[in-house]
């Protein structure tokens, strides 16, 4: 009876609901599909648990000062909340079918609303970008929208995880908000990020560059470091978002979920020592060691293609989420440089924000020398690594596997940077300088006198290694807590993680530190 009475009103609702759900209309939807892209609604249904999405501001219309232009409900962005694997999230997903997903005044207000909600509720916010940037027709109010979003990104930083996926063009203002979030995932051949597009580059600089080369997924994952992950398609991108969320808590006052992985915490592996070559100049893959010690060999690597001389990523040990930071001797012999310092520092700071313990595996000959590094600011960038380890109050466990020389020994989670538990393998070489550099200084006279220089150098380096480049001098001084058999690395780290899980560290009050950006 009541239904019949209000039939017209209910019909009207379904009419505008349909219009809103059509976005830019059937033609634009098929254009989106023909570019190999899913629509905003299809993306949301992949991302969120079935039937969990509650869309808000579905009937917001764009600022329309020109009555001859078409009215679009939703204003080019879908916003709302739902769950992923049962955990609450807020989302905003740009709809390229409406005015190229450009950000107008009302779209800006919609995004700000869900960001405010996510911050109050204390849950992650996920943005999917496919946007032409500031809506040109709306002028300054669209710039206003970006400004408001940037402010929310900053407020939310360190309180709730913020994740962005670039599944389409992200131009102009559309790139800076992602850059202020914690993680960016780009889809190969579809995601593009640039402040100014190829046409402007050509006009201003006369340079010819393709979209892909300028700001494609591989460019940003390998050269600029803007993208933390590359996904081969949209489905893989959504899977990565879900996996990433599984390692992290809902907000900074919670701990990450503990997962029963079924992998025995006491599992030892006698093959571990043999991964490290006898000859310290031979290369090996540190990822093999990482995969051997973590639960089920499951290592979720971040920045896989960027600054490969350091490895960072999430894993679980004894079911607990951990952040791994490790030197990679396969690249630059594991030396630290500008990019790797930035990469590791940012990751450490993320882990520290969200109560994720840091496990550091060390094998580095030092900081990379040279004019290129010095002139581009290795002092400034390298110091960020020191700063972020010192600042981090989460449990920190370090294990020195091979070389740990000079400043890089200190930087890679040393005791002085407030690591809680420091292990070393018997193969660790902890000293001020590597043997070759050290002997040229302390044995200068012997080398000058030598008749067979190569032979003398070899003998002196051997003597130096035995005398200085081992873990026992550090262990005698308590700088290393324990020298362990490589095969017991996993159980020892897990025991330390369990014990440190209730660690609390109080810092003197300050507004915020002044990291050397
Ligand atoms: C209004 C826009 C738009 C924009 C795209 N469209 N970008 N409308 N404002 N910023 C519209 C197009 O006019 C077109 O409408 C529809 O969206 C689809 O765009 P196409 O160009 O047909 O699509 P495609 O070939 O896939 O190219 C996508 C694109 C390109 C690479 C994003 O549209 C582009 O270069 N747009 C401009 C990018 C840009 O310079 N943005 C910077 C804005 S300034 P019709 O109706 O014709 O189909 C900015 C500053 C903020 O963001 C700074 C804050 C710090």
Coordinates of C-alpha atoms and ligand atoms in Angstrom, one line a residue:
X1 CA 0.0 0.0 0.0
X2 CA 2.7 2.5 1.1
X3 CA 4.9 1.4 -1.7
X4 CA 2.2 2.1 -4.3
X5 CA 1.5 5.5 -2.7
X6 CA 5.1 6.6 -3.1
X7 CA 5.7 4.9 -6.4
X8 CA 6.6 8.1 -8.3
X9 CA 9.1 9.2 -5.7
X10 CA 10.7 5.8 -5.7
X11 CA 10.8 5.7 -9.5
X12 CA 12.6 9.0 -9.5
X13 CA 15.2 7.6 -7.1
X14 CA 15.8 4.6 -9.4
X15 CA 16.0 7.0 -12.4
X16 CA 18.7 9.1 -11.0
X17 CA 20.4 6.1 -9.5
X18 CA 20.7 4.7 -13.1
X19 CA 22.0 7.9 -14.4
X20 CA 24.6 8.1 -11.7
X21 CA 25.7 4.5 -12.3
X22 CA 26.1 5.1 -16.0
X23 CA 28.8 7.7 -15.3
X24 CA 29.7 9.3 -18.6
X25 CA 27.2 7.1 -20.5
X26 CA 27.4 3.9 -22.5
X27 CA 29.7 5.3 -25.2
X28 CA 32.3 6.5 -22.8
X29 CA 32.1 3.2 -21.0
X30 CA 32.8 1.3 -24.1
X31 CA 35.6 3.7 -24.9
X32 CA 37.1 2.9 -21.5
X33 CA 36.8 -0.8 -22.2
X34 CA 38.3 -0.4 -25.6
X35 CA 41.4 1.1 -23.9
X36 CA 41.7 -2.2 -22.0
X37 CA 40.5 -0.4 -18.8
X38 CA 37.8 -1.3 -16.3
X39 CA 35.2 1.2 -15.2
X40 CA 35.3 2.8 -11.7
X41 CA 32.4 0.6 -10.6
X42 CA 34.0 -2.6 -11.9
X43 CA 37.2 -1.6 -10.1
X44 CA 35.3 -1.2 -6.8
X45 CA 33.6 -4.5 -7.1
X46 CA 36.9 -6.2 -7.6
X47 CA 38.5 -4.4 -4.7
X48 CA 35.8 -4.6 -2.0
X49 CA 34.1 -7.7 -0.4
X50 CA 31.0 -8.6 -2.2
X51 CA 28.0 -6.3 -1.4
X52 CA 30.0 -4.4 1.1
X53 CA 30.3 -1.1 -0.8
X54 CA 28.2 1.8 0.4
X55 CA 28.4 4.7 -2.0
X56 CA 28.1 8.1 -0.7
X57 CA 27.6 11.4 -2.5
X58 CA 26.2 9.4 -5.4
X59 CA 23.9 12.3 -6.4
X60 CA 26.3 15.1 -6.1
X61 CA 26.5 17.0 -9.4
X62 CA 29.3 19.0 -10.8
X63 CA 29.5 22.8 -10.7
X64 CA 27.8 23.7 -13.9
X65 CA 27.9 27.4 -14.7
X66 CA 27.1 26.7 -18.4
X67 CA 23.5 25.4 -18.7
X68 CA 24.3 24.0 -22.2
X69 CA 26.7 21.4 -20.8
X70 CA 25.5 17.9 -19.6
X71 CA 24.9 17.2 -16.0
X72 CA 26.8 14.2 -14.5
X73 CA 25.8 12.7 -11.2
X74 CA 28.8 11.8 -9.1
X75 CA 31.1 14.4 -10.6
X76 CA 33.7 11.9 -11.9
X77 CA 34.6 10.2 -8.7
X78 CA 33.0 7.4 -6.8
X79 CA 33.4 7.5 -3.0
X80 CA 32.3 5.4 -0.1
X81 CA 33.2 2.7 2.3
X82 CA 33.2 -1.1 2.5
X83 CA 35.4 -4.0 3.5
X84 CA 38.4 -5.8 2.2
X85 CA 38.8 -9.3 3.7
X86 CA 36.4 -8.2 6.4
X87 CA 38.4 -5.1 7.3
X88 CA 36.9 -1.6 7.0
X89 CA 38.2 0.8 4.4
X90 CA 37.2 4.1 2.7
X91 CA 37.7 4.5 -1.0
X92 CA 37.7 7.1 -3.8
X93 CA 37.8 5.9 -7.4
X94 CA 38.1 8.4 -10.2
X95 CA 35.7 7.8 -13.1
X96 CA 37.4 8.6 -16.4
X97 CA 34.2 8.4 -18.3
X98 CA 33.0 11.7 -16.7
X99 CA 35.1 14.6 -18.1
X100 CA 38.2 12.5 -18.1
X101 CA 38.1 11.9 -14.4
X102 CA 39.2 15.5 -14.0
X103 CA 38.9 17.0 -10.5
X104 CA 36.2 19.6 -10.2
X105 CA 35.0 21.5 -7.1
X106 CA 32.4 18.8 -6.0
X107 CA 34.7 15.9 -6.8
X108 CA 37.3 17.5 -4.5
X109 CA 34.7 17.9 -1.7
X110 CA 33.7 14.2 -2.1
X111 CA 37.2 13.0 -1.7
X112 CA 37.8 15.2 1.2
X113 CA 34.7 13.9 2.9
X114 CA 35.9 10.2 2.7
X115 CA 39.4 11.2 3.8
X116 CA 37.9 12.9 6.9
X117 CA 35.7 9.9 7.6
X118 CA 38.6 7.5 7.3
X119 CA 40.7 9.6 9.7
X120 CA 38.0 9.7 12.3
X121 CA 37.1 6.1 12.0
X122 CA 40.8 5.1 11.9
X123 CA 40.8 2.9 8.8
X124 CA 42.9 2.8 5.6
X125 CA 41.9 4.9 2.6
X126 CA 42.5 3.7 -0.9
X127 CA 42.4 5.8 -4.0
X128 CA 42.2 4.6 -7.6
X129 CA 43.3 7.2 -10.0
X130 CA 42.4 7.6 -13.7
X131 CA 42.3 11.4 -14.1
X132 CA 43.2 14.3 -16.4
X133 CA 44.0 16.5 -13.4
X134 CA 42.4 19.8 -12.4
X135 CA 39.2 20.3 -14.4
X136 CA 40.2 23.1 -16.7
X137 CA 36.6 24.5 -17.1
X138 CA 36.2 25.0 -13.4
X139 CA 39.4 26.9 -12.9
X140 CA 40.6 27.9 -9.5
X141 CA 38.0 25.9 -7.5
X142 CA 39.4 22.7 -8.8
X143 CA 42.9 23.8 -7.7
X144 CA 41.2 24.5 -4.3
X145 CA 40.1 20.9 -4.3
X146 CA 43.6 19.6 -4.7
X147 CA 44.9 21.9 -2.0
X148 CA 42.2 20.4 0.4
X149 CA 43.2 16.9 -0.5
X150 CA 46.9 17.5 0.0
X151 CA 46.2 18.9 3.4
X152 CA 44.2 15.7 4.3
X153 CA 47.0 13.5 3.0
X154 CA 49.3 15.2 5.4
X155 CA 46.9 15.1 8.3
X156 CA 46.3 11.4 7.7
X157 CA 50.0 10.5 7.2
X158 CA 51.2 8.3 10.0
X159 CA 47.7 7.8 11.4
X160 CA 46.0 5.7 8.7
X161 CA 47.6 3.9 5.8
X162 CA 47.0 5.6 2.5
X163 CA 47.3 3.5 -0.7
X164 CA 47.0 4.7 -4.3
X165 CA 46.7 2.9 -7.5
X166 CA 47.4 4.6 -10.9
X167 CA 45.2 2.8 -13.4
X168 CA 45.1 5.4 -16.1
X169 CA 46.5 8.8 -16.7
X170 CA 47.3 10.8 -13.6
X171 CA 48.2 14.3 -14.8
X172 CA 48.9 17.6 -13.2
X173 CA 47.5 17.8 -9.7
X174 CA 46.5 14.2 -9.8
X175 CA 50.1 13.1 -9.2
X176 CA 50.8 15.0 -6.0
X177 CA 48.2 13.5 -3.8
X178 CA 49.4 9.9 -4.6
X179 CA 53.0 11.1 -3.9
X180 CA 51.9 12.0 -0.4
X181 CA 50.4 8.6 0.3
X182 CA 52.3 5.6 1.6
X183 CA 52.3 3.3 -1.4
X184 CA 51.7 3.7 -5.1
X185 CA 50.9 0.8 -7.4
X186 CA 50.9 1.4 -11.2
X187 CA 49.5 -0.9 -13.8
X188 CA 51.8 -1.6 -16.7
X189 CA 50.9 0.2 -20.0
X190 CA 47.8 1.8 -18.4
X191 CA 49.0 3.8 -15.4
X192 CA 50.8 7.0 -16.3
X193 CA 51.9 9.8 -13.9
X194 CA 53.4 13.1 -15.0
X195 CA 53.2 16.7 -13.8
X196 CA 53.3 17.9 -17.4
X197 CA 52.5 15.7 -20.4
X198 CA 54.5 15.0 -23.5
X199 CA 52.9 17.8 -25.5
X200 CA 54.0 20.4 -22.9
X201 CA 57.4 18.8 -22.7
X202 CA 57.7 19.1 -26.4
X203 CA 56.5 22.7 -26.5
X204 CA 58.7 23.9 -23.6
X205 CA 61.8 21.9 -24.1
X206 CA 61.5 20.6 -27.7
X207 CA 62.0 17.0 -26.4
X208 CA 60.1 14.1 -27.9
X209 CA 59.0 11.7 -25.3
X210 CA 56.2 9.1 -25.2
X211 CA 53.7 8.9 -22.4
X212 CA 55.1 5.6 -21.4
X213 CA 58.7 6.8 -21.3
X214 CA 57.9 10.0 -19.5
X215 CA 55.7 8.6 -16.8
X216 CA 54.8 4.9 -17.4
X217 CA 54.8 2.2 -14.7
X218 CA 58.3 0.9 -15.5
X219 CA 59.8 4.4 -15.6
X220 CA 58.4 5.2 -12.2
X221 CA 59.2 1.8 -10.7
X222 CA 62.8 1.7 -11.9
X223 CA 64.0 5.3 -12.5
X224 CA 62.1 7.8 -10.3
X225 CA 61.1 5.5 -7.5
X226 CA 57.6 7.1 -7.5
X227 CA 55.9 3.7 -7.9
X228 CA 56.4 1.1 -5.2
X229 CA 54.8 -1.7 -7.2
X230 CA 54.1 -2.5 -10.9
X231 CA 51.1 -4.7 -11.7
X232 CA 50.8 -6.5 -15.0
X233 CA 47.1 -5.7 -15.1
X234 CA 44.2 -4.3 -13.1
X235 CA 43.4 -7.7 -11.4
X236 CA 47.0 -8.1 -10.3
X237 CA 46.9 -4.5 -9.0
X238 CA 43.8 -5.2 -6.8
X239 CA 45.5 -8.4 -5.5
X240 CA 48.6 -6.3 -4.5
X241 CA 46.4 -3.8 -2.6
X242 CA 44.8 -6.6 -0.7
X243 CA 48.1 -8.4 0.0
X244 CA 49.7 -5.1 1.1
X245 CA 46.8 -4.4 3.5
X246 CA 47.2 -7.9 5.1
X247 CA 50.6 -6.9 6.6
X248 CA 49.5 -3.6 8.1
X249 CA 47.2 -2.5 10.9
X250 CA 44.1 -0.3 10.4
X251 CA 45.8 2.7 12.0
X252 CA 48.8 3.7 14.1
X253 CA 47.3 2.7 17.4
X254 CA 46.8 -0.9 16.4
X255 CA 49.1 -3.8 15.6
X256 CA 49.2 -5.7 12.3
X257 CA 47.1 -8.8 12.3
X258 CA 48.9 -12.0 13.4
X259 CA 48.4 -14.8 10.9
X260 CA 48.7 -18.5 11.6
X261 CA 51.0 -19.3 8.8
X262 CA 51.7 -22.9 9.9
X263 CA 55.4 -22.5 9.4
X264 CA 57.3 -23.9 12.5
X265 CA 59.0 -20.9 14.3
X266 CA 61.8 -23.3 15.4
X267 CA 62.5 -24.4 11.9
X268 CA 66.3 -24.4 11.3
X269 CA 67.9 -24.5 7.9
X270 CA 71.3 -26.0 7.5
X271 CA 71.5 -24.8 3.9
X272 CA 71.6 -21.1 5.0
X273 CA 75.4 -20.8 5.5
X274 CA 76.0 -22.2 2.0
X275 CA 74.1 -19.4 0.4
X276 CA 77.0 -17.1 1.4
X277 CA 80.0 -17.8 -0.9
X278 CA 83.3 -18.7 0.8
X279 CA 85.0 -16.0 -1.3
X280 CA 83.8 -12.6 0.0
X281 CA 84.2 -11.1 -3.5
X282 CA 81.7 -13.4 -5.1
X283 CA 78.1 -12.3 -5.5
X284 CA 75.0 -14.0 -4.1
X285 CA 71.3 -13.2 -3.8
X286 CA 70.3 -11.9 -0.4
X287 CA 66.7 -12.7 -1.3
X288 CA 67.5 -16.4 -1.0
X289 CA 68.4 -15.8 2.7
X290 CA 65.3 -13.7 3.2
X291 CA 63.0 -16.3 1.7
X292 CA 64.7 -19.1 3.7
X293 CA 64.1 -17.4 7.1
X294 CA 60.6 -15.9 6.7
X295 CA 57.3 -17.9 7.1
X296 CA 56.6 -20.0 4.0
X297 CA 59.2 -18.2 2.0
X298 CA 56.7 -15.5 1.3
X299 CA 58.4 -12.1 0.8
X300 CA 56.3 -9.2 -0.4
X301 CA 58.9 -7.0 -2.0
X302 CA 58.5 -3.2 -2.3
X303 CA 60.4 -1.1 -4.8
X304 CA 61.6 -4.3 -6.5
X305 CA 63.0 -2.5 -9.6
X306 CA 64.3 0.6 -7.8
X307 CA 67.7 0.9 -6.0
X308 CA 68.2 -2.8 -6.2
X309 CA 71.3 -2.7 -4.0
X310 CA 68.9 -2.6 -1.0
X311 CA 65.9 -4.8 -0.5
X312 CA 62.8 -3.8 1.4
X313 CA 59.5 -5.5 1.9
X314 CA 57.0 -7.2 4.2
X315 CA 57.0 -10.8 5.4
X316 CA 55.9 -12.7 8.4
X317 CA 58.0 -14.5 11.0
X318 CA 56.1 -16.6 13.6
X319 CA 53.0 -15.2 12.1
X320 CA 53.9 -11.6 12.9
X321 CA 54.3 -8.9 10.2
X322 CA 57.8 -7.6 9.8
X323 CA 59.6 -5.1 7.6
X324 CA 62.8 -6.5 6.0
X325 CA 65.6 -4.2 5.2
X326 CA 68.6 -5.9 3.6
X327 CA 71.7 -5.2 1.5
X328 CA 71.7 -6.9 -1.9
X329 CA 75.3 -7.9 -2.9
X330 CA 74.0 -8.7 -6.4
X331 CA 73.9 -4.9 -7.2
X332 CA 76.8 -2.5 -6.6
X333 CA 78.1 -5.3 -4.2
X334 CA 75.4 -4.1 -1.8
X335 CA 77.0 -0.6 -1.3
X336 CA 74.7 2.1 -0.1
X337 CA 74.0 5.1 -2.3
X338 CA 71.5 7.9 -2.6
X339 CA 68.5 6.0 -4.0
X340 CA 69.0 3.0 -1.7
X341 CA 69.2 5.3 1.4
X342 CA 66.0 7.1 0.4
X343 CA 64.3 3.8 -0.3
X344 CA 65.2 2.2 3.0
X345 CA 64.6 5.3 5.1
X346 CA 61.1 5.8 3.8
X347 CA 60.2 2.1 4.4
X348 CA 61.6 2.2 7.9
X349 CA 59.5 5.3 8.7
X350 CA 56.4 3.5 7.4
X351 CA 57.1 0.5 9.5
X352 CA 57.7 2.7 12.5
X353 CA 54.4 4.6 12.0
X354 CA 52.4 1.3 11.9
X355 CA 54.0 -0.8 14.6
X356 CA 55.8 -3.2 12.3
X357 CA 59.1 -4.5 13.7
X358 CA 62.2 -4.1 11.5
X359 CA 64.5 -7.0 10.7
X360 CA 67.8 -5.8 9.1
X361 CA 70.2 -8.2 7.3
X362 CA 73.6 -6.7 6.6
X363 CA 76.2 -7.3 4.0
X364 CA 77.6 -4.0 2.6
X365 CA 81.1 -2.8 1.8
X366 CA 80.1 0.8 2.6
X367 CA 78.7 3.9 1.0
X368 CA 79.3 4.2 -2.7
X369 CA 82.2 6.6 -3.4
X370 CA 82.5 9.1 -6.3
X371 CA 81.7 12.6 -7.6
X372 CA 78.3 11.5 -8.9
X373 CA 77.2 10.5 -5.4
X374 CA 78.9 13.4 -3.6
X375 CA 77.6 16.0 -5.9
X376 CA 74.1 14.7 -5.9
X377 CA 74.0 14.8 -2.1
X378 CA 74.9 11.4 -0.6
X379 CA 75.7 13.2 2.6
X380 CA 72.1 14.6 2.7
X381 CA 70.4 11.5 1.5
X382 CA 72.6 9.0 3.3
X383 CA 71.8 10.7 6.6
X384 CA 68.1 10.0 6.2
X385 CA 68.9 6.3 6.7
X386 CA 70.7 7.0 10.0
X387 CA 67.9 9.3 11.1
X388 CA 65.1 6.9 10.3
X389 CA 66.7 4.0 12.2
X390 CA 67.4 6.3 15.2
X391 CA 63.9 7.6 15.2
X392 CA 62.1 4.2 14.9
X393 CA 60.9 3.0 18.2
X394 CA 59.4 -0.3 16.9
X395 CA 61.3 -3.5 17.7
X396 CA 64.5 -3.6 15.7
X397 CA 66.5 -6.8 15.1
X398 CA 69.7 -6.8 13.1
X399 CA 71.7 -9.7 11.8
X400 CA 75.1 -9.1 10.2
X401 CA 75.7 -11.8 7.6
X402 CA 78.8 -10.6 5.7
X403 CA 80.5 -7.2 5.3
X404 CA 79.6 -4.3 7.7
X405 CA 82.2 -1.7 7.1
X406 CA 82.5 1.9 8.2
X407 CA 79.5 4.3 8.1
X408 CA 77.4 1.6 6.4
X409 CA 77.9 -0.7 9.5
X410 CA 76.5 2.1 11.6
X411 CA 73.7 2.9 9.2
X412 CA 72.4 -0.6 8.8
X413 CA 70.6 -0.9 12.1
X414 CA 73.6 -0.9 14.5
X415 CA 73.3 -1.0 18.2
X416 CA 74.1 2.7 18.4
X417 CA 71.0 3.5 16.2
X418 CA 69.0 1.8 19.0
X419 CA 68.6 -1.7 17.5
X420 CA 67.3 -3.9 20.3
X421 CA 68.9 -7.2 19.4
X422 CA 72.0 -7.5 17.2
X423 CA 73.1 -10.9 15.9
X424 CA 76.0 -11.7 13.7
X425 CA 76.9 -14.8 11.7
X426 CA 80.5 -16.1 12.2
X427 CA 81.1 -14.9 8.6
X428 CA 80.5 -11.3 9.6
X429 CA 83.2 -8.8 8.9
X430 CA 82.8 -5.8 11.1
X431 CA 85.5 -3.1 10.8
X432 CA 86.2 0.5 10.0
X433 CA 87.4 -0.2 6.5
X434 CA 87.4 -3.2 4.1
X435 CA 90.7 -5.1 4.0
X436 CA 92.0 -3.6 0.7
X437 CA 91.4 0.0 1.7
X438 CA 92.7 -0.6 5.3
X439 CA 96.0 -2.2 4.3
X440 CA 96.9 0.6 1.9
X441 CA 96.7 2.9 4.9
X442 CA 98.1 1.0 7.8
X443 CA 100.7 -1.0 5.8
X444 CA 101.7 1.8 3.5
X445 CA 105.4 1.3 4.2
X446 CA 105.3 -2.5 3.9
X447 CA 103.6 -2.2 0.5
X448 CA 106.2 0.3 -0.7
X449 CA 109.0 -2.0 0.2
X450 CA 107.3 -5.1 -1.3
X451 CA 108.9 -6.9 -4.2
X452 CA 105.8 -8.8 -5.1
X453 CA 103.0 -6.3 -4.4
X454 CA 100.1 -8.6 -5.3
X455 CA 101.3 -11.3 -3.0
X456 CA 102.0 -8.9 -0.1
X457 CA 98.6 -7.3 -0.5
X458 CA 96.9 -10.7 -0.5
X459 CA 98.8 -11.8 2.7
X460 CA 98.1 -8.5 4.5
X461 CA 94.4 -8.6 3.6
X462 CA 94.2 -12.1 4.9
X463 CA 95.9 -11.1 8.1
X464 CA 93.6 -8.0 8.5
X465 CA 90.5 -10.1 7.9
X466 CA 91.5 -12.6 10.6
X467 CA 92.5 -9.9 13.0
X468 CA 89.9 -7.2 12.5
X469 CA 87.2 -8.3 10.0
X470 CA 85.2 -10.7 12.2
X471 CA 82.3 -10.5 14.6
X472 CA 84.2 -11.3 17.8
X473 CA 85.7 -7.9 18.5
X474 CA 82.2 -6.4 18.4
X475 CA 80.8 -9.4 20.4
X476 CA 83.5 -8.9 23.1
X477 CA 82.3 -5.3 23.5
X478 CA 78.6 -6.2 23.6
X479 CA 78.0 -4.3 20.4
X480 CA 76.9 -7.6 18.9
X481 CA 74.6 -9.4 21.4
X482 CA 75.3 -12.9 20.0
X483 CA 77.2 -14.6 17.3
X484 CA 74.8 -17.3 16.0
X485 CA 75.0 -20.3 13.7
X486 CA 73.4 -19.3 10.4
X487 CA 71.1 -22.2 10.5
X488 CA 69.4 -20.9 13.7
X489 CA 68.7 -17.4 12.3
X490 CA 65.0 -17.9 11.9
X491 CA 64.3 -19.2 15.4
X492 CA 66.5 -16.6 17.0
X493 CA 64.9 -13.7 15.3
X494 CA 61.4 -15.1 16.1
X495 CA 62.2 -15.4 19.8
X496 CA 63.5 -11.9 19.8
X497 CA 60.4 -10.6 18.0
X498 CA 58.1 -12.4 20.5
X499 CA 60.0 -10.9 23.5
X500 CA 60.2 -7.4 22.0
X501 CA 56.5 -7.4 21.0
X502 CA 55.6 -5.4 24.2
X503 CA 58.5 -2.9 23.7
X504 CA 57.7 0.7 24.7
X505 CA 60.0 3.6 24.1
X506 CA 59.2 7.1 25.3
X507 CA 60.8 10.0 23.4
X508 CA 61.1 13.6 24.7
X509 CA 58.3 15.8 23.4
X510 CA 58.9 17.7 20.2
X511 CA 56.7 19.1 17.5
X512 CA 58.4 17.0 14.9
X513 CA 62.0 16.2 13.9
X514 CA 63.7 17.9 11.0
X515 CA 64.8 15.0 8.8
X516 CA 67.3 16.1 6.1
X517 CA 64.9 15.9 3.2
Ligands
LIG1 C1 38.7 18.9 -18.3 C2 39.5 17.1 -19.3 C3 40.7 17.2 -18.6 C4 40.9 18.3 -17.7 C5 40.8 15.4 -19.9 N1 39.5 16.0 -20.1 N2 41.5 16.2 -19.0 N3 38.5 18.0 -19.1 N4 39.9 19.1 -17.6 N5 42.0 18.4 -17.0 C6 38.5 15.5 -20.9 C7 38.9 15.7 -22.4 O1 38.6 17.0 -22.9 C8 37.9 14.6 -23.0 O2 36.6 15.2 -23.2 C9 37.9 13.5 -22.0 O3 38.3 14.2 -20.8 C10 38.8 12.4 -22.3 O4 40.1 12.9 -22.6 P1 40.9 12.5 -23.9 O5 42.0 13.5 -24.0 O6 40.0 12.2 -25.0 O7 41.5 11.1 -23.3 P2 43.0 10.5 -23.6 O8 43.3 10.6 -25.0 O9 42.9 9.1 -23.0 O10 44.0 11.4 -22.8 C11 43.9 11.5 -21.4 C12 44.8 12.7 -20.9 C13 44.5 14.0 -21.7 C14 46.3 12.2 -21.1 C15 44.6 12.8 -19.4 O11 43.1 14.2 -21.7 C16 45.2 15.1 -21.1 O12 46.4 15.4 -21.4 N6 44.5 15.9 -20.4 C17 45.0 17.2 -19.8 C18 46.0 16.8 -18.7 C19 46.6 18.0 -18.0 O13 47.4 18.8 -18.6 N7 46.1 18.2 -16.8 C20 46.7 19.3 -16.0 C21 45.6 20.1 -15.5 S1 46.4 21.3 -14.5 P3 35.8 15.0 -24.5 O14 34.5 15.6 -24.2 O15 36.5 15.8 -25.6 O16 35.8 13.6 -24.9 C22 46.5 20.7 -12.9 C23 47.2 21.6 -11.9 C24 47.0 21.2 -10.5 O17 46.1 19.6 -12.7 C25 48.2 21.5 -9.7 C26 48.0 21.2 -8.3 C27 49.3 21.1 -7.6

